[in-house]
CSV table of C-alpha atoms in Angstrom, one decimal:
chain,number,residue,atom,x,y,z
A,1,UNK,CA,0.0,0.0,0.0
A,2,UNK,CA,3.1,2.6,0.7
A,3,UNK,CA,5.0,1.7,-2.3
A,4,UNK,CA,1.0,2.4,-4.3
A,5,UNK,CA,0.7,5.7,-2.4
A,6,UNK,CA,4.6,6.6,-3.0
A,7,UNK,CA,3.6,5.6,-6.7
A,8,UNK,CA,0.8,7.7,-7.2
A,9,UNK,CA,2.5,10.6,-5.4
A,10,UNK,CA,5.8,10.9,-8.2
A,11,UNK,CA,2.5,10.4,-10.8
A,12,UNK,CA,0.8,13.1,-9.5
A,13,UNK,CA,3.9,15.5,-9.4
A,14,UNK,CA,5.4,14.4,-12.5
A,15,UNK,CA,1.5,14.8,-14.3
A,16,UNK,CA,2.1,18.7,-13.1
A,17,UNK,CA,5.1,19.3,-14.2
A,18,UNK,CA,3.4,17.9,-17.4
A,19,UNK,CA,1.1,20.4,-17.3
A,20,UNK,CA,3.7,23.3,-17.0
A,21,UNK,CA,5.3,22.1,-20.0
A,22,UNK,CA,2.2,22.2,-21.9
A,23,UNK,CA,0.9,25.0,-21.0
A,24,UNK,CA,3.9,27.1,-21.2
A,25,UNK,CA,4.5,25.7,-24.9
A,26,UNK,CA,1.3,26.3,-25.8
A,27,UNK,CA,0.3,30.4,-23.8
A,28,UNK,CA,3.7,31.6,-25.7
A,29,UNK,CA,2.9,30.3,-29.2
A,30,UNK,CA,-1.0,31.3,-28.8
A,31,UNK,CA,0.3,35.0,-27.8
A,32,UNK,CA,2.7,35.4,-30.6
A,33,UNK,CA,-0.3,34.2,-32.7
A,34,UNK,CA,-2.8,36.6,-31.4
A,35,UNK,CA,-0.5,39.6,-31.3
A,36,UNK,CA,0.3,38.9,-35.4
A,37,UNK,CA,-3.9,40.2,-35.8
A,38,UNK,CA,-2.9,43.1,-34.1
A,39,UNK,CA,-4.7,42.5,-30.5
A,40,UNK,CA,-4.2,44.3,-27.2
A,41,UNK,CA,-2.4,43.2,-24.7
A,42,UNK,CA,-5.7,43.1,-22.5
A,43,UNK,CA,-7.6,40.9,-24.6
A,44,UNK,CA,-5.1,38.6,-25.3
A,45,UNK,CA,-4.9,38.2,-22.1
A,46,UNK,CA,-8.6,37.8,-21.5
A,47,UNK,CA,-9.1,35.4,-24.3
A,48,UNK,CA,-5.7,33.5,-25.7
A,49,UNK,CA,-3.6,33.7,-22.5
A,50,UNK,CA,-6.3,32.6,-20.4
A,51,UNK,CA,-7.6,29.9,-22.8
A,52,UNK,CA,-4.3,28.6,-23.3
A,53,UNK,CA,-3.2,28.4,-18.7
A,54,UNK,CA,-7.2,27.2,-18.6
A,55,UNK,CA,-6.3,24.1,-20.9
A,56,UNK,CA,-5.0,21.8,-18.1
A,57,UNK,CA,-8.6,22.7,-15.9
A,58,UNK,CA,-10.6,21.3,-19.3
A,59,UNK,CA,-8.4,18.3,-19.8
A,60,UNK,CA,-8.9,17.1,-16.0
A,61,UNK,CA,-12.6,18.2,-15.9
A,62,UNK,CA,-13.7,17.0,-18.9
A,63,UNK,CA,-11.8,13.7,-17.8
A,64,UNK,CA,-12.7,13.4,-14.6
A,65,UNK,CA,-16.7,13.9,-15.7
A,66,UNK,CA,-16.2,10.8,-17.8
A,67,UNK,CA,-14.9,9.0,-15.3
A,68,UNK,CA,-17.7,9.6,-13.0
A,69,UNK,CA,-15.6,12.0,-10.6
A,70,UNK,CA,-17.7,14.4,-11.0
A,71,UNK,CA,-16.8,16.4,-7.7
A,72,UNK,CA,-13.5,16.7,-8.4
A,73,UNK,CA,-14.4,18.2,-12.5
A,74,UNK,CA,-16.4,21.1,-10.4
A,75,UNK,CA,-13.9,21.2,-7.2
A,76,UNK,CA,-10.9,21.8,-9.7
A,77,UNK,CA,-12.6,24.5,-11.4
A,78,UNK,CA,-13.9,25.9,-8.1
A,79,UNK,CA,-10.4,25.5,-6.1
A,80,UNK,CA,-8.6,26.8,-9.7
A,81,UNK,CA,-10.5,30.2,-9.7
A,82,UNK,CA,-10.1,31.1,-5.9
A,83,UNK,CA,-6.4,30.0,-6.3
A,84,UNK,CA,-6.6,32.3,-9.2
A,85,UNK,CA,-7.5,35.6,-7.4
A,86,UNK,CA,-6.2,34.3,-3.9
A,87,UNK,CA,-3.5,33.4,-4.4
A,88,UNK,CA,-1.9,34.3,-7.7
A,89,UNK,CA,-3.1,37.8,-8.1
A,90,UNK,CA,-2.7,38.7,-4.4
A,91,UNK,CA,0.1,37.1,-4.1
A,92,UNK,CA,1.7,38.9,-7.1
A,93,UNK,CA,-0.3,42.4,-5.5
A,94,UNK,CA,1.2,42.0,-2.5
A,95,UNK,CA,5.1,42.2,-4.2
A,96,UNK,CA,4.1,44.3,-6.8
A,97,UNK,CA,1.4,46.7,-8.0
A,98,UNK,CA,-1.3,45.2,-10.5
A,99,UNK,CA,-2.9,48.0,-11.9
A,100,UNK,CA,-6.1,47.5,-14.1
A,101,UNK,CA,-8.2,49.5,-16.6
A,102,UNK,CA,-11.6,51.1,-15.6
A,103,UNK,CA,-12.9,49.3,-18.6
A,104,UNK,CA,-11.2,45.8,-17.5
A,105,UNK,CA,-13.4,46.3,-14.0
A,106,UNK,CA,-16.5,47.4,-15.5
A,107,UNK,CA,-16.3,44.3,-18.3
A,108,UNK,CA,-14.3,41.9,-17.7
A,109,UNK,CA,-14.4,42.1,-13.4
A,110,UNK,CA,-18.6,42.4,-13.5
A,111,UNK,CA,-18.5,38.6,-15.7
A,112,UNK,CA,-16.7,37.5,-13.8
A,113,UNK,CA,-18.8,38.0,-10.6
A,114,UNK,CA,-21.5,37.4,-13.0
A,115,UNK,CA,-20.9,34.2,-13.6
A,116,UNK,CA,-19.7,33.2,-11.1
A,117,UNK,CA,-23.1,33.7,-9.1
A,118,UNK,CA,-24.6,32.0,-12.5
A,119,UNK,CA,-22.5,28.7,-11.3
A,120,UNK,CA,-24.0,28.9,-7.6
A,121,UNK,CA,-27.3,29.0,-8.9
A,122,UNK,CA,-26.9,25.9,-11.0
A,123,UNK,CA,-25.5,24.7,-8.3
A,124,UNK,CA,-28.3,24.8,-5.9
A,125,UNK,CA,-29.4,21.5,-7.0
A,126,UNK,CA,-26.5,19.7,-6.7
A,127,UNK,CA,-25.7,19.0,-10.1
A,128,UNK,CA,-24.9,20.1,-13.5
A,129,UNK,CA,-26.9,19.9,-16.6
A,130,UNK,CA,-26.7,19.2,-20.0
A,131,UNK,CA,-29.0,22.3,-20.1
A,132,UNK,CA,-27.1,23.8,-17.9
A,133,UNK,CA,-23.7,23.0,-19.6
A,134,UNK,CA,-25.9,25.1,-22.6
A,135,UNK,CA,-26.9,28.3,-21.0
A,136,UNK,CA,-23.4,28.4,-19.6
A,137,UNK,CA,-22.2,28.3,-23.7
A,138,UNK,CA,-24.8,30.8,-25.1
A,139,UNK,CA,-23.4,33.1,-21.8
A,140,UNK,CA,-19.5,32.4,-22.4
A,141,UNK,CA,-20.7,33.1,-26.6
A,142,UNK,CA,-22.1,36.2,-25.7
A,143,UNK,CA,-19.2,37.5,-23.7
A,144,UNK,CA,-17.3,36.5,-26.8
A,145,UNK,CA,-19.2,38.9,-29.2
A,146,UNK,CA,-18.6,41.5,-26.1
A,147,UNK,CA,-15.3,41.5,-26.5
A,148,UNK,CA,-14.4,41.3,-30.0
A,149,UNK,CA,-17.4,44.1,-31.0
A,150,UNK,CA,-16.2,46.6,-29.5
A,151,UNK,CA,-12.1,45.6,-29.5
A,152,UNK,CA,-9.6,47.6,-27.4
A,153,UNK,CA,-6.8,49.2,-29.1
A,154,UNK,CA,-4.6,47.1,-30.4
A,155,UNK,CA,-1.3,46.5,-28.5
A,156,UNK,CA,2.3,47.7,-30.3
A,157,UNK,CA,4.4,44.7,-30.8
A,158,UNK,CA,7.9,44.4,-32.2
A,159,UNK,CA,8.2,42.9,-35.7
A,160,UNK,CA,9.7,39.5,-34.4
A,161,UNK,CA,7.3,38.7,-31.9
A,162,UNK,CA,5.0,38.8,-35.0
A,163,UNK,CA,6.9,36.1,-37.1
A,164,UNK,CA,4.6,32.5,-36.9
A,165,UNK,CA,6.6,29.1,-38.2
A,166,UNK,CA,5.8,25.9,-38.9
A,167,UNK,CA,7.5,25.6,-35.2
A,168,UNK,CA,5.0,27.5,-33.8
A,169,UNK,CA,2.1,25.3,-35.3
A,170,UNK,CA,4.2,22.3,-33.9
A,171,UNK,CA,4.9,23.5,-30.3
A,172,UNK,CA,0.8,24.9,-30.5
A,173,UNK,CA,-0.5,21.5,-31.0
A,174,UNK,CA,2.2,19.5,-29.2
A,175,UNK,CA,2.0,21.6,-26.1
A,176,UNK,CA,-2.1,20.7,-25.9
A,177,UNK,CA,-1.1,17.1,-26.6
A,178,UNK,CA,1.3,17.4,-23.2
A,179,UNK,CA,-1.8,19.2,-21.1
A,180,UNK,CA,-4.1,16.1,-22.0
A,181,UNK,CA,-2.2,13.1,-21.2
A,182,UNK,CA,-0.8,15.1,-17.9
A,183,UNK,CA,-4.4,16.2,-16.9
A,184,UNK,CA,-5.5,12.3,-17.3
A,185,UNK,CA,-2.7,10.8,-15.2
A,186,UNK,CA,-3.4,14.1,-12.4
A,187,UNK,CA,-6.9,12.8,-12.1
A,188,UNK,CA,-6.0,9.2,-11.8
A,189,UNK,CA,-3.3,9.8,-9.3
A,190,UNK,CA,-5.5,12.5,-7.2
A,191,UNK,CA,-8.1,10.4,-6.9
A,192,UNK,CA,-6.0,7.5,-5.5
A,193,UNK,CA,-4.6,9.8,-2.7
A,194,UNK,CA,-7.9,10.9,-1.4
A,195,UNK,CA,-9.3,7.5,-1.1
A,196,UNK,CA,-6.1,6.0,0.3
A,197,UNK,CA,-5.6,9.4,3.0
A,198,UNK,CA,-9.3,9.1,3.9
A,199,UNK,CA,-9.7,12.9,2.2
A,200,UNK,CA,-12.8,13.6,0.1
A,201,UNK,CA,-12.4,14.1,-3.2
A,202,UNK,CA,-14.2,17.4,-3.3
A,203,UNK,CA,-11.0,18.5,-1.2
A,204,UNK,CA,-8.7,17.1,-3.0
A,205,UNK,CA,-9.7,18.3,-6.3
A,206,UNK,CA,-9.9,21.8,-4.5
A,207,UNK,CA,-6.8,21.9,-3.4
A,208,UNK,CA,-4.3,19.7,-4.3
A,209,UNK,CA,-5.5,19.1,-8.3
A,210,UNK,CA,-6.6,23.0,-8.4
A,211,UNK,CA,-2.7,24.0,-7.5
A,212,UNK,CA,-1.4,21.9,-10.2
A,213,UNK,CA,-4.1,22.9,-12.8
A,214,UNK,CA,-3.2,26.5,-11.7
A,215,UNK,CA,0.3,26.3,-12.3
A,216,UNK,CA,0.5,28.0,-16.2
A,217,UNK,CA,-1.9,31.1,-14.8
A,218,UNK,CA,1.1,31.6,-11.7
A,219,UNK,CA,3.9,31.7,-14.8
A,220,UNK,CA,2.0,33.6,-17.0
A,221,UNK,CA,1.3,36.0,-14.7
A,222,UNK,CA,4.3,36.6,-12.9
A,223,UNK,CA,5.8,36.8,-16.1
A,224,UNK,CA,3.6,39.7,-17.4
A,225,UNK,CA,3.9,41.1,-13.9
A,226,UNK,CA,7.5,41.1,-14.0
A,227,UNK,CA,7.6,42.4,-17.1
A,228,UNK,CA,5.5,45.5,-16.0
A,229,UNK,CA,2.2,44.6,-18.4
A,230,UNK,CA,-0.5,44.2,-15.5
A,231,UNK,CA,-3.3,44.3,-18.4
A,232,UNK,CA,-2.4,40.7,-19.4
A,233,UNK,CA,-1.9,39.4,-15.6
A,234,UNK,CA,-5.0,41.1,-14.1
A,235,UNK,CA,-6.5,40.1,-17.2
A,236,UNK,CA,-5.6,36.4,-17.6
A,237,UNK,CA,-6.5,35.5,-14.0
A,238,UNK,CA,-9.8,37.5,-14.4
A,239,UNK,CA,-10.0,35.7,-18.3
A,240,UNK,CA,-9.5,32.3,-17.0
A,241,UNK,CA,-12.2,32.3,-14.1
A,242,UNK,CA,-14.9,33.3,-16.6
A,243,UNK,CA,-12.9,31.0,-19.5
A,244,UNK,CA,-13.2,27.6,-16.2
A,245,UNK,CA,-16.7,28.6,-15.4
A,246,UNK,CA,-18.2,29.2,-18.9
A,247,UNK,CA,-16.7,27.7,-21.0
A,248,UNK,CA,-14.9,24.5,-19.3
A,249,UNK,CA,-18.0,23.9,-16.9
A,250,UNK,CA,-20.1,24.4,-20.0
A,251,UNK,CA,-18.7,21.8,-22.1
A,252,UNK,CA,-18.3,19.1,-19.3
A,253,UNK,CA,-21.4,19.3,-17.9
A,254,UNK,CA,-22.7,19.5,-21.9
A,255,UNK,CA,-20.3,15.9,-22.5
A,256,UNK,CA,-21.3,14.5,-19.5
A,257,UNK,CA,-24.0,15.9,-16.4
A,258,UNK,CA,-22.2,16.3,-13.3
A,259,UNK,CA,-23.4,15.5,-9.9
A,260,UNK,CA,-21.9,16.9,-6.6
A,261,UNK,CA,-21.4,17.2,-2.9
A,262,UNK,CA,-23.4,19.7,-1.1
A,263,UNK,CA,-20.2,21.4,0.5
A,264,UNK,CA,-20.1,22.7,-3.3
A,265,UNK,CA,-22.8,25.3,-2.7
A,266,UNK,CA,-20.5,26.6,0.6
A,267,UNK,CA,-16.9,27.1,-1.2
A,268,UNK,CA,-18.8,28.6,-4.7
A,269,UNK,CA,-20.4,30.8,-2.1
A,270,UNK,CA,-17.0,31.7,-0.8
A,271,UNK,CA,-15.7,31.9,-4.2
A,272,UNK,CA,-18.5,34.5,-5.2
A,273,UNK,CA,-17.7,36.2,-2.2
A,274,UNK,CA,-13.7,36.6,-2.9
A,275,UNK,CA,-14.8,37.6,-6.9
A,276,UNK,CA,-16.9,40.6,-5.8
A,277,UNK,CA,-14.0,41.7,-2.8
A,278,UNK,CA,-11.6,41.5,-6.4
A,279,UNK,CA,-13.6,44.0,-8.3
A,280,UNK,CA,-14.6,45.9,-6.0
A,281,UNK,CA,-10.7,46.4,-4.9
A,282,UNK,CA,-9.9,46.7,-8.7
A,283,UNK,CA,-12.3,49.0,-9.3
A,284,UNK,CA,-11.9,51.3,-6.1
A,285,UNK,CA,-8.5,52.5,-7.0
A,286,UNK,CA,-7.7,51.3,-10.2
A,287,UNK,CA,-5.2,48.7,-8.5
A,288,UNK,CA,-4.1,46.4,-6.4
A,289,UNK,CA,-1.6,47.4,-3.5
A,290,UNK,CA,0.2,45.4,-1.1
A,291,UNK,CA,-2.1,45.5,1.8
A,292,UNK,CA,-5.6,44.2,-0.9
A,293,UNK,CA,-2.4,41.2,-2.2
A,294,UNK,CA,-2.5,40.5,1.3
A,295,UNK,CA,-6.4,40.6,2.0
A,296,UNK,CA,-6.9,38.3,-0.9
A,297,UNK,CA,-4.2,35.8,0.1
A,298,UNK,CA,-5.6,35.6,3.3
A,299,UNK,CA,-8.9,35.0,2.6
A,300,UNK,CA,-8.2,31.8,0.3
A,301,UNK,CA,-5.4,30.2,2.8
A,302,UNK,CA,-8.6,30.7,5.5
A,303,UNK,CA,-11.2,29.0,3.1
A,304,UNK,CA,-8.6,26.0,2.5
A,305,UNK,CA,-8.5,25.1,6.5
A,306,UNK,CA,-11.7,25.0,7.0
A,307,UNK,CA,-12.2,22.3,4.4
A,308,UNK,CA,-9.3,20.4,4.9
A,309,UNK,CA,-10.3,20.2,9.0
């Protein structure tokens, strides 16, 4: 049984690390693509960034919904989001100023709240539609047309960063590929764990599988951080939470209805809660200072005891 667990444990790290590769392969290739139609940084963000760091939280939902795991499809979405906005934005606030756009809160911050009280009211019943899976489509469609109507201005990029290869193509498709297989053998492996360590696999797929998931939004975003573009990291961690709810929930509940545990209703609730403190902080003063970083960080590490206890 130890050398199982000790087995399942190298899976389950080595299946992240998978993830990173992926994900990293496929965000850099999907920018440069992107930025070649002339796109701002802000909705690249929203839209190819955070497609592209969401990947790994469709591959392991969509799996673990066929499977029959069905709490840990929702819990990793769930867990990914607050991780998103705990963790990763406050924890990149809290080292360095993320400033955002009035029109970022007032669009993009209002969805995301938005739908994310659409998810808790889907919710309520303790599972997840097809129909539902389909209202969460037309929603994620219409916030589609939202953006691309009424574009921003398009972001200056250097000439080089413009080029697209046959590489690019390549290490596009190849770095999905990696996300895939790695989700598969993260669900497998996660769900071993919690049944072996007596945890439920709501929590694990909250926590544990939510972390790993999360992993391409932290390098994306500290690497846009670091790089002084807040647009895209405010923007990707904001575009993946509407990208897991909409669009990810939305087509695995669509492939396959998902039932879950009631203590789903209390950490979307939570999750609701931490979205609106976001905007509102965002919107207040146009950014996020050391002090909110800290708030936000807070909030999630006190949400993750009480369901691990």
């Amino acid at each position: 049984m130890v050398s199982s667990q000790l087995v399942a444990v190298g899976t389950l790290v080595l299946s992240i690390g998978a993830l990173w590769v992926g994900a990293e392969a496929f965000v850099s290739n999907a920018a440069r693509v992107a930025r070649r139609f002339g796109l701002s940084e802000l909705v690249v963000g929203l839209t190819v960034v955070a497609m592209g760091t969401s990947a790994p939280e469709a591959a392991v939902s969509i799996d673990a919904a066929l499977v029959g795991n069905g709490d840990i499809a929702v819990a990793n979405i769930v867990g990914s989001n607050l991780f998103n906005i705990g963790i990763v934005l406050g924890g990149i606030a809290a080292v360095v100023r993320v400033r955002s756009s009035p029109r970022m809160v007032r669009r993009d911050g209002a969805v995301m709240v938005a739908s994310t009280l659409l998810l808790l009211a889907l919710l309520w019943d303790l599972r997840v539609s097809r129909l539902d899976g389909i209202i969460l489509l037309s929603v994620f469609a219409g916030y589609l047309v939202l953006l691309f109507v009424r574009p921003d201005e398009p972001t200056p990029t250097p000439d080089d960063e413009k080029q697209i290869t046959w590489g690019t193509a390549v290490f596009l498709v190849g770095g999905l590929g990696i996300i895939v297989v790695g989700a598969h053998f993260l669900v497998e492996s996660a769900v071993f764990i919690a049944r072996t360590a007596g945890l439920s696999e709501w929590v694990i797929g909250e926590t544990i599988v939510a972390v790993g998931t999360s992993t391409p939004e932290i390098v994306a975003s500290v690497a846009a951080a670091r790089k002084g573009m807040g647009d895209i990291a405010a923007g990707n961690l904001i575009g993946s939470n509407v990208f897991n709810i909409l669009l990810i929930l939305g087509v695995t509940s669509t492939v396959a209805p998902i039932a879950v545990v009631e203590t789903a209703i209390g950490t979307t609730t939570w999750l609701l809660g931490l979205s609106v403190l976001t905007a509102v902080l965002l919107g207040t003063r146009g950014r996020l200072g050391r002090l909110e970083g800290a708030l936000l960080v807070a909030i999630n590490l006190s949400r993750w005891i009480l369901d691990l206890l």
